[in-house]
């Protein structure tokens, strides 16, 4: 058995961002337009008017202040309310691969590793631009890595499940180096016309390079233990898939073809699941709350993270112990905990222990216990 280690991490952040205020102006214009178009039904009591959204609600309910996006015009156009991401020609790199390659290059640079040394690319994300050929294989070609690549999807937990898969291959010796990459174009599966969730997501790509710890050329994080768990729930669901076509062959414009959730239920049910999962993982590996220097949690909701941090540490986390990035990035699905890790891990000292933990649709939860090494 070989010990795997994270030796590099990288984040691709889109150039464009949308503040809550900009988002709310667009949503409210859309709501006014919808209400005007449905005035007769509303007057007859057959339809409810669409209520306005508010920046104050968004910050108070989620902690989100802004989000990065690949396209801004479409999302903010009350006549469109979705990103404009034109199809690319077959000989052009796909959007997910392009974002992923950028994040992977940063991770490789940090580790001082040439792409040709990499044996596997795992593209782990909650939505994929196409079914096949795998985005991972396109990234493999663009980077010039060897070995193989495949796509996987465990929604918001994709990154930690991908890390476990790669770490297991490195432990067993079947590969020596792997890139786990998480390009998340959440803006394309969000329903921007739904007041309950229009503020939730943003776009980003993250990557980590995992190698045998003995191959690390500099400071790195040894992967001490990984654990994944799932439990079926319909409370976060997206029904878009290749079976969904109408009789005339077109895709439906149904609400269930985009992200849907019962936010309150998710909030209530996922918190105990995650807290218990982390507690048991720590117990079984002999890690105590006192050993933990940092928690890099999934970034969906600030209140949820505050609760989990307090449960895991047995006290209110001090500033910096449980960094949040969701105020700037919103929920970026599987990438959230990796952005937090990439941005807030440099300062840890050799011997310091931390946990990366993601959770979400499935339900799913994945935790990775890591220790800094010089
Ligand atoms: N602007 C203003 N008011 C809004 C609003 C908006 N955009 N959206 C909802 N509201 C209102 C509701 O109508 C409701 O009003 P009412 O009490 O008069 O009925 C009230 O605010 C509360 O709505 P609710 O949906 O219950 O809010 P919440 O406090 O549960 O927060 C979430 C919503 C989505 C932020 C929260 O439930 C959450 O984060 N859940 C977990 C989500 C998660 O982790 N999902 C995983 C995704 S991968």
mmCIF file of C-alpha atoms and ligand atoms in Angstrom:
data_model
loop_
_atom_site.group_PDB
_atom_site.id
_atom_site.type_symbol
_atom_site.label_atom_id
_atom_site.label_comp_id
_atom_site.label_asym_id
_atom_site.label_seq_id
_atom_site.Cartn_x
_atom_site.Cartn_y
_atom_site.Cartn_z
ATOM 1 C CA UNK A 1 0.000 0.000 0.000
ATOM 2 C CA UNK A 2 1.254 3.456 -0.930
ATOM 3 C CA UNK A 3 0.212 6.651 0.841
ATOM 4 C CA UNK A 4 -1.567 9.110 -1.500
ATOM 5 C CA UNK A 5 -1.126 12.870 -1.113
ATOM 6 C CA UNK A 6 -2.623 16.032 -2.572
ATOM 7 C CA UNK A 7 0.376 17.844 -4.011
ATOM 8 C CA UNK A 8 -1.351 20.558 -6.028
ATOM 9 C CA UNK A 9 -4.662 22.346 -6.379
ATOM 10 C CA UNK A 10 -6.048 24.817 -8.882
ATOM 11 C CA UNK A 11 -9.136 26.978 -9.363
ATOM 12 C CA UNK A 12 -10.499 28.446 -12.591
ATOM 13 C CA UNK A 13 -12.731 31.438 -11.809
ATOM 14 C CA UNK A 14 -14.811 32.968 -14.644
ATOM 15 C CA UNK A 15 -14.184 36.667 -15.348
ATOM 16 C CA UNK A 16 -17.849 37.637 -15.032
ATOM 17 C CA UNK A 17 -19.799 37.878 -11.801
ATOM 18 C CA UNK A 18 -23.339 38.824 -10.781
ATOM 19 C CA UNK A 19 -24.079 40.561 -7.474
ATOM 20 C CA UNK A 20 -27.286 39.846 -5.571
ATOM 21 C CA UNK A 21 -28.573 43.313 -6.477
ATOM 22 C CA UNK A 22 -28.037 42.769 -10.214
ATOM 23 C CA UNK A 23 -29.672 39.360 -9.984
ATOM 24 C CA UNK A 24 -32.687 40.675 -8.092
ATOM 25 C CA UNK A 25 -33.253 43.530 -10.582
ATOM 26 C CA UNK A 26 -33.365 40.971 -13.432
ATOM 27 C CA UNK A 27 -35.589 38.548 -11.520
ATOM 28 C CA UNK A 28 -38.037 41.265 -10.509
ATOM 29 C CA UNK A 29 -38.256 42.531 -14.091
ATOM 30 C CA UNK A 30 -39.014 38.954 -15.174
ATOM 31 C CA UNK A 31 -41.658 38.615 -12.423
ATOM 32 C CA UNK A 32 -43.325 41.892 -13.474
ATOM 33 C CA UNK A 33 -43.352 40.755 -17.086
ATOM 34 C CA UNK A 34 -44.824 37.362 -16.112
ATOM 35 C CA UNK A 35 -47.478 39.027 -13.968
ATOM 36 C CA UNK A 36 -48.439 41.376 -16.821
ATOM 37 C CA UNK A 37 -48.677 38.443 -19.247
ATOM 38 C CA UNK A 38 -50.842 36.477 -16.801
ATOM 39 C CA UNK A 39 -52.915 39.418 -15.514
ATOM 40 C CA UNK A 40 -56.218 37.855 -16.597
ATOM 41 C CA UNK A 41 -55.559 34.567 -14.740
ATOM 42 C CA UNK A 42 -54.264 36.440 -11.708
ATOM 43 C CA UNK A 43 -57.361 38.694 -11.669
ATOM 44 C CA UNK A 44 -59.610 35.648 -11.992
ATOM 45 C CA UNK A 45 -57.840 33.993 -9.054
ATOM 46 C CA UNK A 46 -56.598 31.160 -11.274
ATOM 47 C CA UNK A 47 -52.911 32.058 -10.794
ATOM 48 C CA UNK A 48 -50.827 33.558 -8.014
ATOM 49 C CA UNK A 49 -48.799 36.641 -8.903
ATOM 50 C CA UNK A 50 -45.045 36.060 -8.868
ATOM 51 C CA UNK A 51 -43.495 37.773 -5.830
ATOM 52 C CA UNK A 52 -40.327 39.857 -5.973
ATOM 53 C CA UNK A 53 -36.984 38.513 -4.764
ATOM 54 C CA UNK A 54 -34.731 40.479 -2.417
ATOM 55 C CA UNK A 55 -30.993 40.772 -1.775
ATOM 56 C CA UNK A 56 -31.620 40.954 1.971
ATOM 57 C CA UNK A 57 -33.402 37.583 1.903
ATOM 58 C CA UNK A 58 -30.651 35.984 -0.159
ATOM 59 C CA UNK A 59 -27.854 37.041 2.213
ATOM 60 C CA UNK A 60 -29.849 36.201 5.345
ATOM 61 C CA UNK A 61 -31.016 32.770 4.082
ATOM 62 C CA UNK A 62 -27.775 31.627 2.444
ATOM 63 C CA UNK A 63 -24.794 33.921 3.092
ATOM 64 C CA UNK A 64 -24.357 34.333 -0.685
ATOM 65 C CA UNK A 65 -23.426 37.833 -1.898
ATOM 66 C CA UNK A 66 -22.272 37.221 -5.449
ATOM 67 C CA UNK A 67 -21.564 34.442 -7.971
ATOM 68 C CA UNK A 68 -19.194 33.958 -10.923
ATOM 69 C CA UNK A 69 -20.786 32.946 -14.224
ATOM 70 C CA UNK A 70 -19.637 32.009 -17.739
ATOM 71 C CA UNK A 71 -22.292 34.226 -19.322
ATOM 72 C CA UNK A 72 -24.020 37.189 -17.732
ATOM 73 C CA UNK A 73 -26.189 38.712 -20.494
ATOM 74 C CA UNK A 74 -28.537 35.752 -20.866
ATOM 75 C CA UNK A 75 -29.049 35.247 -17.151
ATOM 76 C CA UNK A 76 -29.856 38.927 -16.608
ATOM 77 C CA UNK A 77 -32.118 39.274 -19.668
ATOM 78 C CA UNK A 78 -35.719 39.013 -18.415
ATOM 79 C CA UNK A 79 -36.630 37.537 -21.815
ATOM 80 C CA UNK A 80 -34.073 34.747 -21.523
ATOM 81 C CA UNK A 81 -33.177 34.006 -17.866
ATOM 82 C CA UNK A 82 -30.538 31.431 -18.730
ATOM 83 C CA UNK A 83 -26.882 31.656 -19.791
ATOM 84 C CA UNK A 84 -26.088 31.920 -23.492
ATOM 85 C CA UNK A 85 -23.495 29.237 -24.088
ATOM 86 C CA UNK A 86 -23.528 28.513 -27.822
ATOM 87 C CA UNK A 87 -22.796 24.977 -29.010
ATOM 88 C CA UNK A 88 -19.177 24.530 -29.948
ATOM 89 C CA UNK A 89 -18.028 22.851 -33.137
ATOM 90 C CA UNK A 90 -16.826 19.244 -32.878
ATOM 91 C CA UNK A 91 -13.217 20.338 -33.425
ATOM 92 C CA UNK A 92 -13.365 22.988 -30.674
ATOM 93 C CA UNK A 93 -12.619 22.169 -27.052
ATOM 94 C CA UNK A 94 -15.793 21.845 -24.962
ATOM 95 C CA UNK A 95 -16.567 24.440 -22.278
ATOM 96 C CA UNK A 96 -16.118 22.005 -19.394
ATOM 97 C CA UNK A 97 -12.823 20.723 -20.758
ATOM 98 C CA UNK A 98 -11.529 24.280 -21.257
ATOM 99 C CA UNK A 99 -12.306 25.276 -17.660
ATOM 100 C CA UNK A 100 -10.993 21.967 -16.360
ATOM 101 C CA UNK A 101 -7.707 22.250 -18.267
ATOM 102 C CA UNK A 102 -7.064 25.677 -16.709
ATOM 103 C CA UNK A 103 -7.629 24.333 -13.173
ATOM 104 C CA UNK A 104 -5.524 21.217 -13.894
ATOM 105 C CA UNK A 105 -2.592 23.290 -15.227
ATOM 106 C CA UNK A 106 -2.578 25.308 -11.995
ATOM 107 C CA UNK A 107 -2.585 22.110 -9.904
ATOM 108 C CA UNK A 108 0.252 20.611 -11.998
ATOM 109 C CA UNK A 109 2.311 23.835 -11.741
ATOM 110 C CA UNK A 110 1.896 23.903 -7.981
ATOM 111 C CA UNK A 111 3.094 20.305 -7.693
ATOM 112 C CA UNK A 112 5.926 20.770 -10.219
ATOM 113 C CA UNK A 113 4.615 17.826 -12.258
ATOM 114 C CA UNK A 114 4.530 17.552 -16.050
ATOM 115 C CA UNK A 115 1.160 16.529 -17.539
ATOM 116 C CA UNK A 116 2.822 13.579 -19.296
ATOM 117 C CA UNK A 117 3.532 11.994 -15.885
ATOM 118 C CA UNK A 118 -0.200 11.782 -14.994
ATOM 119 C CA UNK A 119 -1.794 8.319 -15.284
ATOM 120 C CA UNK A 120 -5.479 9.180 -14.826
ATOM 121 C CA UNK A 121 -7.918 12.082 -15.187
ATOM 122 C CA UNK A 122 -11.199 11.800 -13.295
ATOM 123 C CA UNK A 123 -13.718 14.458 -14.292
ATOM 124 C CA UNK A 124 -16.060 14.494 -11.311
ATOM 125 C CA UNK A 125 -18.945 16.956 -11.630
ATOM 126 C CA UNK A 126 -22.682 17.271 -11.077
ATOM 127 C CA UNK A 127 -23.605 17.912 -14.716
ATOM 128 C CA UNK A 128 -21.796 16.924 -17.880
ATOM 129 C CA UNK A 129 -21.902 18.783 -21.150
ATOM 130 C CA UNK A 130 -22.410 15.560 -23.083
ATOM 131 C CA UNK A 131 -22.674 11.842 -22.418
ATOM 132 C CA UNK A 132 -19.623 10.761 -24.418
ATOM 133 C CA UNK A 133 -16.801 10.878 -25.307
ATOM 134 C CA UNK A 134 -15.947 11.609 -21.681
ATOM 135 C CA UNK A 135 -14.944 15.187 -20.827
ATOM 136 C CA UNK A 136 -12.078 13.590 -18.863
ATOM 137 C CA UNK A 137 -10.664 12.058 -22.044
ATOM 138 C CA UNK A 138 -10.864 15.427 -23.802
ATOM 139 C CA UNK A 139 -8.968 16.973 -20.865
ATOM 140 C CA UNK A 140 -6.462 14.110 -21.044
ATOM 141 C CA UNK A 141 -5.827 14.926 -24.717
ATOM 142 C CA UNK A 142 -5.659 18.708 -24.198
ATOM 143 C CA UNK A 143 -3.129 18.324 -21.378
ATOM 144 C CA UNK A 144 -1.184 15.454 -22.904
ATOM 145 C CA UNK A 145 -1.537 13.100 -19.942
ATOM 146 C CA UNK A 146 -1.062 9.363 -20.277
ATOM 147 C CA UNK A 147 -3.173 6.472 -18.980
ATOM 148 C CA UNK A 148 -6.925 6.934 -18.983
ATOM 149 C CA UNK A 149 -9.765 9.270 -18.094
ATOM 150 C CA UNK A 150 -13.405 8.872 -17.133
ATOM 151 C CA UNK A 151 -16.323 11.016 -16.014
ATOM 152 C CA UNK A 152 -18.222 10.492 -12.801
ATOM 153 C CA UNK A 153 -21.146 12.204 -11.116
ATOM 154 C CA UNK A 154 -22.131 12.240 -7.459
ATOM 155 C CA UNK A 155 -23.608 15.772 -7.615
ATOM 156 C CA UNK A 156 -22.174 18.074 -4.928
ATOM 157 C CA UNK A 157 -20.068 15.218 -3.519
ATOM 158 C CA UNK A 158 -18.347 14.457 -6.832
ATOM 159 C CA UNK A 159 -14.964 15.886 -5.788
ATOM 160 C CA UNK A 160 -14.549 13.910 -2.575
ATOM 161 C CA UNK A 161 -15.838 10.715 -4.206
ATOM 162 C CA UNK A 162 -13.353 11.340 -7.032
ATOM 163 C CA UNK A 163 -10.548 11.876 -4.511
ATOM 164 C CA UNK A 164 -11.414 8.565 -2.835
ATOM 165 C CA UNK A 165 -11.431 6.746 -6.204
ATOM 166 C CA UNK A 166 -8.050 8.225 -7.204
ATOM 167 C CA UNK A 167 -6.542 7.729 -3.732
ATOM 168 C CA UNK A 168 -7.580 4.049 -3.778
ATOM 169 C CA UNK A 169 -5.886 3.527 -7.146
ATOM 170 C CA UNK A 170 -2.716 5.161 -5.845
ATOM 171 C CA UNK A 171 -2.843 3.153 -2.595
ATOM 172 C CA UNK A 172 -3.098 -0.106 -4.550
ATOM 173 C CA UNK A 173 -0.324 0.843 -6.967
ATOM 174 C CA UNK A 174 -2.442 0.627 -10.141
ATOM 175 C CA UNK A 175 -1.588 4.271 -10.901
ATOM 176 C CA UNK A 176 0.955 6.766 -9.547
ATOM 177 C CA UNK A 177 -0.562 10.187 -10.291
ATOM 178 C CA UNK A 178 -4.137 11.356 -10.921
ATOM 179 C CA UNK A 179 -5.912 14.608 -11.607
ATOM 180 C CA UNK A 180 -9.393 14.932 -10.099
ATOM 181 C CA UNK A 181 -11.083 17.829 -11.884
ATOM 182 C CA UNK A 182 -14.450 19.441 -11.159
ATOM 183 C CA UNK A 183 -15.715 21.794 -13.879
ATOM 184 C CA UNK A 184 -19.111 22.985 -12.651
ATOM 185 C CA UNK A 185 -21.340 24.983 -15.023
ATOM 186 C CA UNK A 186 -24.112 25.250 -12.448
ATOM 187 C CA UNK A 187 -25.645 28.287 -14.195
ATOM 188 C CA UNK A 188 -26.849 26.035 -17.010
ATOM 189 C CA UNK A 189 -28.862 23.701 -14.759
ATOM 190 C CA UNK A 190 -30.284 26.362 -12.453
ATOM 191 C CA UNK A 191 -33.843 27.635 -12.950
ATOM 192 C CA UNK A 192 -33.175 31.383 -12.837
ATOM 193 C CA UNK A 193 -36.957 32.021 -13.014
ATOM 194 C CA UNK A 194 -37.637 30.282 -9.680
ATOM 195 C CA UNK A 195 -37.528 32.766 -6.779
ATOM 196 C CA UNK A 196 -36.842 30.008 -4.220
ATOM 197 C CA UNK A 197 -33.552 28.980 -5.794
ATOM 198 C CA UNK A 198 -32.513 31.550 -8.447
ATOM 199 C CA UNK A 199 -29.670 32.854 -6.262
ATOM 200 C CA UNK A 200 -28.086 29.544 -5.308
ATOM 201 C CA UNK A 201 -25.437 28.623 -7.894
ATOM 202 C CA UNK A 202 -22.310 29.889 -9.660
ATOM 203 C CA UNK A 203 -19.744 28.531 -12.160
ATOM 204 C CA UNK A 204 -16.142 27.480 -11.463
ATOM 205 C CA UNK A 205 -13.683 24.625 -12.026
ATOM 206 C CA UNK A 206 -11.323 23.079 -9.495
ATOM 207 C CA UNK A 207 -8.650 20.405 -9.720
ATOM 208 C CA UNK A 208 -6.377 18.511 -7.353
ATOM 209 C CA UNK A 209 -3.319 16.475 -8.254
ATOM 210 C CA UNK A 210 -2.939 13.302 -6.189
ATOM 211 C CA UNK A 211 0.337 11.393 -6.154
ATOM 212 C CA UNK A 212 2.208 8.890 -4.029
ATOM 213 C CA UNK A 213 3.323 10.937 -1.006
ATOM 214 C CA UNK A 214 6.888 9.714 -1.581
ATOM 215 C CA UNK A 215 6.860 11.433 -5.027
ATOM 216 C CA UNK A 216 5.903 14.874 -3.647
ATOM 217 C CA UNK A 217 8.435 17.575 -4.553
ATOM 218 C CA UNK A 218 7.336 20.062 -1.907
ATOM 219 C CA UNK A 219 4.789 20.700 0.862
ATOM 220 C CA UNK A 220 1.752 18.459 0.436
ATOM 221 C CA UNK A 221 -1.245 16.972 2.236
ATOM 222 C CA UNK A 222 -1.079 13.238 2.926
ATOM 223 C CA UNK A 223 -4.493 11.598 2.487
ATOM 224 C CA UNK A 224 -4.880 9.708 5.756
ATOM 225 C CA UNK A 225 -8.387 8.388 5.200
ATOM 226 C CA UNK A 226 -11.402 8.804 2.912
ATOM 227 C CA UNK A 227 -15.032 7.851 3.421
ATOM 228 C CA UNK A 228 -18.098 8.089 1.169
ATOM 229 C CA UNK A 229 -21.773 7.427 1.908
ATOM 230 C CA UNK A 230 -25.082 7.746 0.036
ATOM 231 C CA UNK A 231 -28.749 7.548 0.959
ATOM 232 C CA UNK A 232 -31.494 7.974 -1.653
ATOM 233 C CA UNK A 233 -33.571 11.152 -1.567
ATOM 234 C CA UNK A 234 -35.709 12.981 -4.134
ATOM 235 C CA UNK A 235 -35.327 16.293 -2.326
ATOM 236 C CA UNK A 236 -32.645 17.507 -4.751
ATOM 237 C CA UNK A 237 -33.329 16.307 -8.267
ATOM 238 C CA UNK A 238 -32.802 17.102 -11.946
ATOM 239 C CA UNK A 239 -34.744 14.940 -14.417
ATOM 240 C CA UNK A 240 -32.904 16.035 -17.540
ATOM 241 C CA UNK A 241 -31.580 13.002 -19.352
ATOM 242 C CA UNK A 242 -31.517 11.292 -22.718
ATOM 243 C CA UNK A 243 -34.926 9.611 -22.216
ATOM 244 C CA UNK A 244 -36.702 12.936 -21.891
ATOM 245 C CA UNK A 245 -38.156 13.855 -25.261
ATOM 246 C CA UNK A 246 -41.643 14.728 -26.417
ATOM 247 C CA UNK A 247 -43.363 12.811 -29.233
ATOM 248 C CA UNK A 248 -42.146 15.348 -31.810
ATOM 249 C CA UNK A 249 -38.566 14.776 -30.666
ATOM 250 C CA UNK A 250 -37.978 18.036 -28.838
ATOM 251 C CA UNK A 251 -36.746 18.433 -25.286
ATOM 252 C CA UNK A 252 -39.453 19.447 -22.819
ATOM 253 C CA UNK A 253 -39.359 22.846 -21.145
ATOM 254 C CA UNK A 254 -40.603 21.311 -17.918
ATOM 255 C CA UNK A 255 -39.636 22.630 -14.496
ATOM 256 C CA UNK A 256 -38.199 19.249 -13.511
ATOM 257 C CA UNK A 257 -35.654 19.426 -16.354
ATOM 258 C CA UNK A 258 -33.527 21.788 -14.273
ATOM 259 C CA UNK A 259 -32.321 21.790 -10.661
ATOM 260 C CA UNK A 260 -35.173 21.370 -8.170
ATOM 261 C CA UNK A 261 -35.014 21.092 -4.423
ATOM 262 C CA UNK A 262 -37.017 21.054 -1.234
ATOM 263 C CA UNK A 263 -34.539 23.413 0.409
ATOM 264 C CA UNK A 264 -35.992 23.252 3.917
ATOM 265 C CA UNK A 265 -36.024 19.428 3.912
ATOM 266 C CA UNK A 266 -32.491 19.302 2.548
ATOM 267 C CA UNK A 267 -31.351 21.654 5.268
ATOM 268 C CA UNK A 268 -32.968 19.550 8.020
ATOM 269 C CA UNK A 269 -32.058 16.104 6.729
ATOM 270 C CA UNK A 270 -28.521 16.681 5.496
ATOM 271 C CA UNK A 271 -27.199 18.344 8.665
ATOM 272 C CA UNK A 272 -27.520 15.260 10.932
ATOM 273 C CA UNK A 273 -26.320 12.991 8.125
ATOM 274 C CA UNK A 274 -23.126 15.011 7.626
ATOM 275 C CA UNK A 275 -22.410 15.621 11.323
ATOM 276 C CA UNK A 276 -22.762 11.892 12.086
ATOM 277 C CA UNK A 277 -20.685 10.925 9.056
ATOM 278 C CA UNK A 278 -17.772 13.166 10.065
ATOM 279 C CA UNK A 279 -17.990 12.140 13.749
ATOM 280 C CA UNK A 280 -17.850 8.422 12.862
ATOM 281 C CA UNK A 281 -15.041 8.939 10.364
ATOM 282 C CA UNK A 282 -13.010 10.801 13.007
ATOM 283 C CA UNK A 283 -13.754 8.172 15.685
ATOM 284 C CA UNK A 284 -12.746 5.292 13.441
ATOM 285 C CA UNK A 285 -9.458 6.955 12.494
ATOM 286 C CA UNK A 286 -8.607 8.202 15.993
ATOM 287 C CA UNK A 287 -8.866 11.894 15.058
ATOM 288 C CA UNK A 288 -10.284 14.127 17.797
ATOM 289 C CA UNK A 289 -11.813 17.588 17.546
ATOM 290 C CA UNK A 290 -8.677 18.922 19.251
ATOM 291 C CA UNK A 291 -6.531 17.532 16.405
ATOM 292 C CA UNK A 292 -8.420 19.458 13.720
ATOM 293 C CA UNK A 293 -6.877 22.665 12.458
ATOM 294 C CA UNK A 294 -9.295 23.229 9.579
ATOM 295 C CA UNK A 295 -12.602 22.181 8.034
ATOM 296 C CA UNK A 296 -13.088 22.748 4.300
ATOM 297 C CA UNK A 297 -16.814 22.180 3.950
ATOM 298 C CA UNK A 298 -19.174 22.048 0.980
ATOM 299 C CA UNK A 299 -20.321 25.584 0.228
ATOM 300 C CA UNK A 300 -24.115 25.676 -0.018
ATOM 301 C CA UNK A 301 -25.352 27.635 2.945
ATOM 302 C CA UNK A 302 -23.544 29.579 5.673
ATOM 303 C CA UNK A 303 -25.926 28.564 8.462
ATOM 304 C CA UNK A 304 -25.472 24.907 7.537
ATOM 305 C CA UNK A 305 -21.685 25.252 7.635
ATOM 306 C CA UNK A 306 -21.783 27.116 10.951
ATOM 307 C CA UNK A 307 -23.893 24.282 12.390
ATOM 308 C CA UNK A 308 -21.631 21.500 11.086
ATOM 309 C CA UNK A 309 -18.481 23.315 12.236
ATOM 310 C CA UNK A 310 -19.896 23.675 15.743
ATOM 311 C CA UNK A 311 -21.024 20.027 15.865
ATOM 312 C CA UNK A 312 -17.656 18.697 14.679
ATOM 313 C CA UNK A 313 -15.461 20.909 16.878
ATOM 314 C CA UNK A 314 -17.812 20.944 19.885
ATOM 315 C CA UNK A 315 -17.606 24.758 19.972
ATOM 316 C CA UNK A 316 -18.082 27.740 17.691
ATOM 317 C CA UNK A 317 -15.244 27.616 15.132
ATOM 318 C CA UNK A 318 -12.752 30.456 15.411
ATOM 319 C CA UNK A 319 -12.173 32.763 12.456
ATOM 320 C CA UNK A 320 -10.273 30.840 9.791
ATOM 321 C CA UNK A 321 -10.931 27.364 11.182
ATOM 322 C CA UNK A 322 -13.840 26.766 8.811
ATOM 323 C CA UNK A 323 -13.378 29.117 5.862
ATOM 324 C CA UNK A 324 -16.387 29.970 3.692
ATOM 325 C CA UNK A 325 -16.082 31.121 0.103
ATOM 326 C CA UNK A 326 -19.788 30.979 -0.733
ATOM 327 C CA UNK A 327 -20.225 34.712 -0.182
ATOM 328 C CA UNK A 328 -18.157 35.281 -3.375
ATOM 329 C CA UNK A 329 -18.807 32.083 -5.364
ATOM 330 C CA UNK A 330 -22.282 30.945 -4.197
ATOM 331 C CA UNK A 331 -22.864 27.175 -4.317
ATOM 332 C CA UNK A 332 -20.517 25.711 -6.942
ATOM 333 C CA UNK A 333 -21.601 22.136 -6.318
ATOM 334 C CA UNK A 334 -18.673 19.710 -6.037
ATOM 335 C CA UNK A 335 -16.069 22.473 -6.437
ATOM 336 C CA UNK A 336 -16.983 24.434 -3.278
ATOM 337 C CA UNK A 337 -14.965 22.550 -0.672
ATOM 338 C CA UNK A 338 -11.982 22.398 -3.054
ATOM 339 C CA UNK A 339 -12.034 26.193 -3.616
ATOM 340 C CA UNK A 340 -11.994 26.614 0.187
ATOM 341 C CA UNK A 341 -9.115 24.114 0.423
ATOM 342 C CA UNK A 342 -7.132 25.751 -2.408
ATOM 343 C CA UNK A 343 -7.530 29.237 -0.946
ATOM 344 C CA UNK A 344 -7.100 28.420 2.753
ATOM 345 C CA UNK A 345 -4.485 25.700 3.229
ATOM 346 C CA UNK A 346 -1.069 27.298 2.591
ATOM 347 C CA UNK A 347 -0.659 28.487 6.155
ATOM 348 C CA UNK A 348 -0.998 25.063 7.831
ATOM 349 C CA UNK A 349 2.156 23.665 9.488
ATOM 350 C CA UNK A 350 3.593 20.132 9.114
ATOM 351 C CA UNK A 351 1.535 17.740 11.224
ATOM 352 C CA UNK A 352 -1.644 19.843 11.035
ATOM 353 C CA UNK A 353 -4.782 17.841 10.289
ATOM 354 C CA UNK A 354 -7.935 18.944 8.455
ATOM 355 C CA UNK A 355 -11.047 17.505 6.813
ATOM 356 C CA UNK A 356 -12.447 18.207 3.360
ATOM 357 C CA UNK A 357 -16.150 17.358 3.373
ATOM 358 C CA UNK A 358 -18.788 17.681 0.675
ATOM 359 C CA UNK A 359 -22.458 16.753 0.705
ATOM 360 C CA UNK A 360 -25.578 17.161 -1.369
ATOM 361 C CA UNK A 361 -27.855 15.422 -3.853
ATOM 362 C CA UNK A 362 -28.210 11.673 -3.634
ATOM 363 C CA UNK A 363 -28.096 12.300 -0.702
ATOM 364 C CA UNK A 364 -24.333 11.920 -0.650
ATOM 365 C CA UNK A 365 -21.510 12.802 1.726
ATOM 366 C CA UNK A 366 -17.767 12.371 1.337
ATOM 367 C CA UNK A 367 -14.981 13.178 3.785
ATOM 368 C CA UNK A 368 -11.212 13.239 3.310
ATOM 369 C CA UNK A 369 -8.881 13.455 6.325
ATOM 370 C CA UNK A 370 -5.567 15.044 5.370
ATOM 371 C CA UNK A 371 -2.323 15.928 7.149
ATOM 372 C CA UNK A 372 0.147 18.590 6.074
ATOM 373 C CA UNK A 373 3.696 17.408 5.371
ATOM 374 C CA UNK A 374 6.783 19.480 4.621
HETATM 375 N N1 LIG B 1 -36.563 36.565 -1.954
HETATM 376 C C1 LIG B 1 -37.381 36.909 -0.941
HETATM 377 N N2 LIG B 1 -38.084 36.014 -0.234
HETATM 378 C C2 LIG B 1 -37.968 34.719 -0.568
HETATM 379 C C3 LIG B 1 -37.127 34.289 -1.616
HETATM 380 C C4 LIG B 1 -36.415 35.284 -2.329
HETATM 381 N N3 LIG B 1 -35.603 34.953 -3.352
HETATM 382 N N4 LIG B 1 -37.204 32.951 -1.726
HETATM 383 C C5 LIG B 1 -38.048 32.526 -0.773
HETATM 384 N N5 LIG B 1 -38.537 33.592 -0.067
HETATM 385 C C6 LIG B 1 -39.491 33.577 1.031
HETATM 386 C C7 LIG B 1 -40.435 32.402 0.924
HETATM 387 O O1 LIG B 1 -41.531 32.707 0.099
HETATM 388 C C8 LIG B 1 -40.827 32.188 2.359
HETATM 389 O O2 LIG B 1 -41.831 33.132 2.708
HETATM 390 P P1 LIG B 1 -43.040 32.716 3.672
HETATM 391 O O3 LIG B 1 -42.382 32.398 4.989
HETATM 392 O O4 LIG B 1 -43.869 33.956 3.702
HETATM 393 O O5 LIG B 1 -43.685 31.530 3.048
HETATM 394 C C9 LIG B 1 -39.590 32.556 3.125
HETATM 395 O O6 LIG B 1 -38.809 33.396 2.263
HETATM 396 C C10 LIG B 1 -38.782 31.364 3.551
HETATM 397 O O7 LIG B 1 -38.495 30.546 2.398
HETATM 398 P P2 LIG B 1 -37.701 29.202 2.480
HETATM 399 O O8 LIG B 1 -37.556 28.595 1.111
HETATM 400 O O9 LIG B 1 -38.278 28.335 3.540
HETATM 401 O O10 LIG B 1 -36.264 29.783 2.909
HETATM 402 P P3 LIG B 1 -35.101 29.100 3.727
HETATM 403 O O11 LIG B 1 -34.853 29.885 4.929
HETATM 404 O O12 LIG B 1 -35.294 27.632 3.871
HETATM 405 O O13 LIG B 1 -33.841 29.319 2.752
HETATM 406 C C11 LIG B 1 -32.498 28.045 1.207
HETATM 407 C C12 LIG B 1 -33.827 28.775 1.454
HETATM 408 C C13 LIG B 1 -32.594 27.375 -0.163
HETATM 409 C C14 LIG B 1 -31.388 29.073 1.192
HETATM 410 C C15 LIG B 1 -32.234 27.015 2.329
HETATM 411 O O14 LIG B 1 -33.369 26.217 2.517
HETATM 412 C C16 LIG B 1 -31.061 26.117 2.027
HETATM 413 O O15 LIG B 1 -29.948 26.547 1.848
HETATM 414 N N6 LIG B 1 -31.304 24.791 2.044
HETATM 415 C C17 LIG B 1 -30.269 23.803 1.783
HETATM 416 C C18 LIG B 1 -29.990 23.838 0.337
HETATM 417 C C19 LIG B 1 -28.899 22.927 -0.070
HETATM 418 O O16 LIG B 1 -27.920 22.706 0.578
HETATM 419 N N7 LIG B 1 -29.090 22.388 -1.249
HETATM 420 C C20 LIG B 1 -28.134 21.616 -1.861
HETATM 421 C C21 LIG B 1 -28.054 22.132 -3.216
HETATM 422 S S1 LIG B 1 -26.936 21.197 -4.105
#
